[in-house]
Amino acid sequence: MDNLTVFTEFLLMDVTASPELQVLQGVLFLVIYLGALTGNLVTVTVIMTDTRLHSPMYFLIGNVSLLDLGSISVVVPKAVMNSLIGSKTISLPECAAQIFLYSSFGAAEFALLVVMCYDRYVAICHPLHYGLIITPSLCSQATAGSWASGLVYSAVHTGSLFRFPFTKTNVIQQYFCDIPQILRISSSDVQFSEFIVIAISICLILLCFSFMFMSYVNIFLNMLKMHSVEGRNKALSTCTPQLAILMLFVISGTIAVLGPIAKKPSLRNLLTAMFYSMVPPFVNPIIYCLRNSEINAALGRMFNRYSQFTVNGFF
């Protein structure tokens, strides 16, 4: 292959050799996407329509659901379409857009998880001052800052990755464009600049993790001191979903960044990519519905209103 070739499109991973298995893969991706779409839209809807959930914590949860919806929508529809029509290509602008949007949603979600951790720390460790510290304006500013930080981080990453033409190969061993695979086919100059960006990012992430770790330690120590069983259960029901989602986010992110970079198609590579790109957006609404009693109650009220409307409408 000529070293001066400038690629305008990439060839994506093809794990399934037969067209039938490709269609099956596309249907599987579609089912997961529709499940994530439904779960996150229901979460956002119930938070917006139920006045009892109009609080900073649920405002943040609603934004996390929107970010989950965005991150999976960036990746899966294109993969489903490619599987169903038998295509294996993605254009250079589409690839850059996937990386920009996916990393933007991921970085913004991590920033929101830090804000949510602080929100629970104040609510449980300093309940008398919660209304004075966590004001609606502060919550809106923190949310806007999270979205903005995701955009800035993603712009730096995407600009660094795509500032030079690709001349090594145009084959990506993945069903979507992700940073490790793009780094694999990038020049040494791009890899060095990305190494600096990633090193700075890791330092900031470790700082955030230290803050969240100390916050959750104080949260659980305060919960152990609570004399009221009802108060302890309520605090636990609002903290454990966030902690579970944080752990899922961390595990999937670690696999995505530190996992081995595939150099040839494999089922293991496909399943690993599915875990960190599809599982968190799909599972997060389930975690909230199973573990958060207030969202459970709000869902019950919403379904009761819908059933009464249906009965009155027909009879």
Coordinates of C-alpha atoms in Angstrom, one line a residue:
M1 CA 0.0 0.0 0.0
D2 CA 1.3 3.4 -0.9
N3 CA 2.5 5.4 2.1
L4 CA 1.2 8.6 0.6
T5 CA -2.4 7.4 0.4
V6 CA -4.8 9.5 2.3
F7 CA -7.8 7.6 3.5
T8 CA -11.3 9.0 3.2
E9 CA -13.1 6.0 4.7
F10 CA -12.3 3.1 7.1
L11 CA -13.1 -0.6 6.9
L12 CA -14.8 -1.8 10.1
M13 CA -14.4 -5.2 11.9
D14 CA -16.3 -8.1 10.4
V15 CA -16.5 -10.9 13.0
T16 CA -19.3 -12.8 11.3
A17 CA -18.4 -14.2 8.0
S18 CA -21.9 -15.2 6.9
P19 CA -24.7 -12.7 5.9
E20 CA -27.1 -14.5 8.2
L21 CA -24.9 -14.0 11.3
Q22 CA -24.4 -10.3 10.3
V23 CA -28.2 -9.9 10.3
L24 CA -28.4 -11.7 13.6
Q25 CA -25.8 -9.3 15.0
G26 CA -27.7 -6.3 13.7
V27 CA -31.0 -7.5 15.3
L28 CA -29.2 -8.1 18.6
F29 CA -27.7 -4.6 18.5
L30 CA -31.1 -3.2 17.6
V31 CA -32.8 -5.0 20.6
I32 CA -30.2 -3.7 23.0
Y33 CA -30.5 -0.2 21.6
L34 CA -34.3 -0.1 21.8
G35 CA -34.1 -1.4 25.4
A36 CA -31.6 1.4 26.3
L37 CA -33.7 4.0 24.4
T38 CA -36.9 2.9 26.2
G39 CA -35.3 2.8 29.7
N40 CA -33.6 6.2 29.5
L41 CA -36.6 7.9 27.9
V42 CA -38.9 6.5 30.6
T43 CA -36.4 7.7 33.3
V44 CA -36.3 11.3 31.8
T45 CA -40.1 11.3 31.3
V46 CA -40.9 10.3 34.9
I47 CA -38.4 12.8 36.3
M48 CA -39.9 15.6 34.2
T49 CA -43.5 14.8 34.8
D50 CA -43.5 13.9 38.5
T51 CA -43.2 17.0 40.7
R52 CA -42.0 15.0 43.6
L53 CA -38.8 14.3 41.7
H54 CA -38.1 17.9 40.9
S55 CA -35.0 18.1 43.1
P56 CA -31.2 18.5 42.3
M57 CA -30.5 14.8 42.6
Y58 CA -33.1 13.7 40.1
F59 CA -32.2 16.6 37.8
L60 CA -28.7 15.1 37.6
I61 CA -30.1 11.6 37.1
G62 CA -32.1 12.9 34.2
N63 CA -29.0 14.4 32.6
V64 CA -27.1 11.1 33.0
S65 CA -29.9 9.3 31.2
L66 CA -29.7 11.9 28.4
L67 CA -26.0 11.3 28.1
D68 CA -26.4 7.5 28.1
L69 CA -29.0 7.9 25.4
G70 CA -26.6 10.1 23.4
S71 CA -23.6 7.8 23.8
I72 CA -25.4 4.6 22.6
S73 CA -27.1 6.5 19.8
V74 CA -23.8 7.6 18.4
V75 CA -22.5 4.0 18.0
V76 CA -25.3 1.5 17.6
P77 CA -27.6 2.8 14.8
K78 CA -24.7 2.9 12.4
A79 CA -23.6 -0.6 13.5
V80 CA -27.1 -1.9 13.0
M81 CA -27.4 -0.4 9.6
N82 CA -24.0 -1.8 8.5
S83 CA -25.0 -5.2 9.7
L84 CA -28.4 -5.3 8.0
I85 CA -27.2 -4.0 4.6
G86 CA -23.8 -5.8 4.7
S87 CA -21.7 -2.7 4.7
K88 CA -18.3 -2.6 6.4
T89 CA -17.3 1.0 5.8
I90 CA -17.5 4.3 7.6
S91 CA -16.4 7.7 6.2
L92 CA -13.6 9.8 7.7
P93 CA -16.1 12.6 8.8
E94 CA -18.4 10.0 10.3
C95 CA -15.5 8.4 12.2
A96 CA -14.4 11.8 13.6
A97 CA -18.0 12.6 14.6
Q98 CA -18.4 9.3 16.4
I99 CA -15.2 9.8 18.4
F100 CA -16.0 13.4 19.2
L101 CA -19.6 12.7 20.3
Y102 CA -18.9 9.5 22.1
S103 CA -16.0 10.8 24.1
S104 CA -17.9 14.0 24.8
F105 CA -20.9 12.2 26.3
G106 CA -18.5 9.9 28.3
A107 CA -16.5 12.8 29.7
A108 CA -19.6 14.8 30.6
E109 CA -21.1 11.7 32.3
F110 CA -18.0 11.2 34.4
A111 CA -18.1 14.9 35.5
L112 CA -21.8 14.5 36.4
L113 CA -21.1 11.4 38.5
V114 CA -18.6 13.6 40.5
V115 CA -21.3 16.2 41.0
M116 CA -23.8 13.6 42.0
C117 CA -21.3 12.2 44.5
Y118 CA -21.0 15.7 46.1
D119 CA -24.8 16.1 46.1
R120 CA -25.2 12.9 48.1
Y121 CA -22.3 13.8 50.4
V122 CA -24.0 17.1 51.3
A123 CA -27.4 15.5 51.6
I124 CA -26.3 12.8 54.0
C125 CA -23.4 14.3 55.9
H126 CA -24.8 17.9 56.1
P127 CA -28.6 17.5 55.7
L128 CA -29.4 20.8 57.6
H129 CA -27.3 22.8 55.1
Y130 CA -28.3 20.9 52.0
G131 CA -30.9 23.5 50.8
L132 CA -28.3 26.3 51.3
I133 CA -25.4 24.6 49.5
I134 CA -27.1 22.6 46.7
T135 CA -29.2 25.4 45.2
P136 CA -31.0 25.1 41.8
S137 CA -28.6 27.6 40.3
L138 CA -25.6 25.7 41.5
C139 CA -27.0 22.5 40.2
S140 CA -27.7 24.1 36.8
Q141 CA -24.2 25.6 36.6
A142 CA -22.6 22.3 37.6
T143 CA -24.6 20.4 34.9
A144 CA -23.7 23.0 32.3
G145 CA -20.1 22.8 33.3
S146 CA -20.2 19.0 33.0
W147 CA -21.5 19.2 29.5
A148 CA -19.0 21.9 28.6
S149 CA -16.1 20.0 30.0
G150 CA -17.1 17.0 28.0
L151 CA -17.2 19.1 24.8
V152 CA -13.8 20.7 25.5
Y153 CA -12.1 17.3 26.4
S154 CA -13.6 15.7 23.3
A155 CA -12.5 18.6 21.0
V156 CA -8.9 18.2 22.3
H157 CA -9.0 14.5 21.8
T158 CA -10.5 14.6 18.3
G159 CA -8.3 17.4 17.1
S160 CA -5.2 15.6 18.3
L161 CA -6.3 12.3 16.6
F162 CA -7.3 13.8 13.3
R163 CA -4.7 16.5 12.8
F164 CA -2.7 14.4 10.4
P165 CA -3.8 12.1 7.5
F166 CA -3.9 8.4 8.1
T167 CA -1.4 6.5 5.9
K168 CA -0.8 3.2 7.7
T169 CA -4.0 1.3 7.1
N170 CA -7.7 2.0 6.9
V171 CA -8.8 -1.2 8.7
I172 CA -10.4 -0.8 12.2
Q173 CA -10.8 -4.0 14.2
Q174 CA -13.9 -2.7 15.8
Y175 CA -17.6 -2.2 14.8
F176 CA -17.3 1.6 15.5
C177 CA -14.5 4.2 15.6
D178 CA -12.9 4.3 19.1
I179 CA -9.8 6.0 20.3
P180 CA -7.5 2.9 20.9
Q181 CA -8.2 1.7 17.3
I182 CA -7.5 5.1 15.8
L183 CA -4.3 5.4 17.8
R184 CA -3.2 2.0 16.5
I185 CA -3.3 3.3 12.9
S186 CA -2.0 6.8 13.7
S187 CA 1.4 8.3 13.1
S188 CA 4.0 8.5 15.9
D189 CA 3.5 12.2 16.3
V190 CA -0.2 11.8 16.9
Q191 CA 0.5 8.9 19.4
F192 CA 2.9 11.1 21.3
S193 CA 0.5 14.1 21.6
E194 CA -2.3 11.7 22.6
F195 CA 0.0 10.2 25.2
I196 CA 0.3 13.7 26.8
V197 CA -3.4 14.3 26.6
I198 CA -4.2 10.9 28.2
A199 CA -1.6 11.4 30.9
I200 CA -3.1 14.7 31.9
S201 CA -6.6 13.1 31.8
I202 CA -5.5 10.3 34.0
C203 CA -4.1 12.8 36.6
L204 CA -7.5 14.6 36.7
I205 CA -9.4 11.4 36.8
L206 CA -7.4 10.1 39.8
L207 CA -8.0 13.4 41.6
C208 CA -11.7 13.0 41.0
F209 CA -11.6 9.4 42.2
S210 CA -9.8 10.5 45.4
F211 CA -12.6 13.0 46.0
M212 CA -15.4 10.5 45.3
F213 CA -13.7 7.8 47.4
M214 CA -13.4 10.1 50.5
S215 CA -17.0 11.3 49.9
Y216 CA -18.5 7.8 49.8
V217 CA -16.4 6.8 52.9
N218 CA -17.9 9.7 54.8
I219 CA -21.4 8.9 53.5
F220 CA -21.3 5.3 54.6
L221 CA -19.8 6.2 58.0
N222 CA -22.6 8.7 58.5
M223 CA -25.2 6.1 57.5
L224 CA -23.9 3.7 60.1
K225 CA -24.3 6.4 62.8
M226 CA -28.0 6.9 61.9
H227 CA -30.4 5.6 64.5
S228 CA -33.4 5.6 62.3
V229 CA -33.7 2.5 60.2
E230 CA -36.0 4.3 57.8
G231 CA -33.6 7.1 57.3
R232 CA -30.7 4.7 56.8
N233 CA -32.7 2.7 54.2
K234 CA -33.7 5.9 52.3
A235 CA -30.1 7.1 52.2
L236 CA -29.0 3.7 51.0
S237 CA -31.6 3.6 48.3
T238 CA -30.3 6.9 46.9
C239 CA -26.6 6.1 47.2
T240 CA -26.3 2.5 46.0
P241 CA -27.7 3.1 42.5
Q242 CA -25.2 6.0 42.0
L243 CA -22.3 3.9 43.4
A244 CA -23.3 0.9 41.2
I245 CA -23.5 3.1 38.1
L246 CA -20.1 4.7 39.0
M247 CA -18.5 1.2 39.3
L248 CA -20.0 0.1 36.0
F249 CA -18.8 3.3 34.3
V250 CA -15.3 2.8 35.8
I251 CA -15.1 -0.9 34.8
S252 CA -16.3 -0.3 31.3
G253 CA -14.0 2.7 30.9
T254 CA -11.0 0.8 32.2
I255 CA -11.7 -2.1 29.8
A256 CA -12.0 0.4 26.9
V257 CA -8.8 2.3 27.6
L258 CA -6.5 -0.3 29.2
G259 CA -7.7 -3.4 27.5
P260 CA -5.7 -5.1 24.8
I261 CA -6.0 -3.5 21.4
A262 CA -7.3 -6.1 18.9
K263 CA -5.3 -6.5 15.7
K264 CA -7.6 -9.1 14.1
P265 CA -11.4 -9.8 14.2
S266 CA -12.5 -11.9 17.1
L267 CA -15.7 -12.7 19.0
R268 CA -13.9 -11.7 22.3
N269 CA -13.2 -8.2 20.8
L270 CA -16.8 -7.8 19.8
L271 CA -18.1 -8.8 23.2
T272 CA -15.6 -6.5 25.0
A273 CA -16.7 -3.6 22.8
M274 CA -20.3 -4.3 23.4
F275 CA -19.7 -4.4 27.2
Y276 CA -18.3 -0.9 27.4
S277 CA -20.3 0.8 24.7
M278 CA -23.8 -0.8 25.2
V279 CA -24.1 -2.3 28.6
P280 CA -23.9 0.9 30.8
P281 CA -26.6 2.8 28.9
F282 CA -28.8 -0.3 28.9
V283 CA -28.3 -1.3 32.6
N284 CA -28.3 2.2 34.2
P285 CA -32.1 2.7 34.0
I286 CA -32.6 -0.8 35.3
I287 CA -30.4 -0.1 38.3
Y288 CA -32.4 3.1 39.1
C289 CA -35.7 1.3 38.8
L290 CA -34.7 -1.6 41.0
R291 CA -32.8 0.3 43.7
N292 CA -34.4 3.8 44.0
S293 CA -37.6 3.7 45.9
E294 CA -38.7 7.2 44.9
I295 CA -38.3 6.5 41.1
N296 CA -40.1 3.2 41.7
A297 CA -43.0 5.0 43.3
A298 CA -43.0 7.7 40.6
L299 CA -43.2 5.0 37.9
G300 CA -46.1 3.4 39.7
R301 CA -48.0 6.7 39.7
M302 CA -47.2 7.3 36.0
F303 CA -48.5 3.9 35.0
N304 CA -51.6 4.4 37.2
R305 CA -52.3 7.7 35.5
Y306 CA -51.8 6.1 32.1
S307 CA -54.1 3.1 32.9
Q308 CA -56.9 5.5 34.2
F309 CA -56.6 7.6 31.1
T310 CA -56.9 4.5 28.9
V311 CA -59.9 3.2 30.8
N312 CA -61.6 6.6 30.7
G313 CA -60.8 7.0 27.0
F314 CA -62.4 3.7 26.1
F315 CA -65.3 3.8 28.5

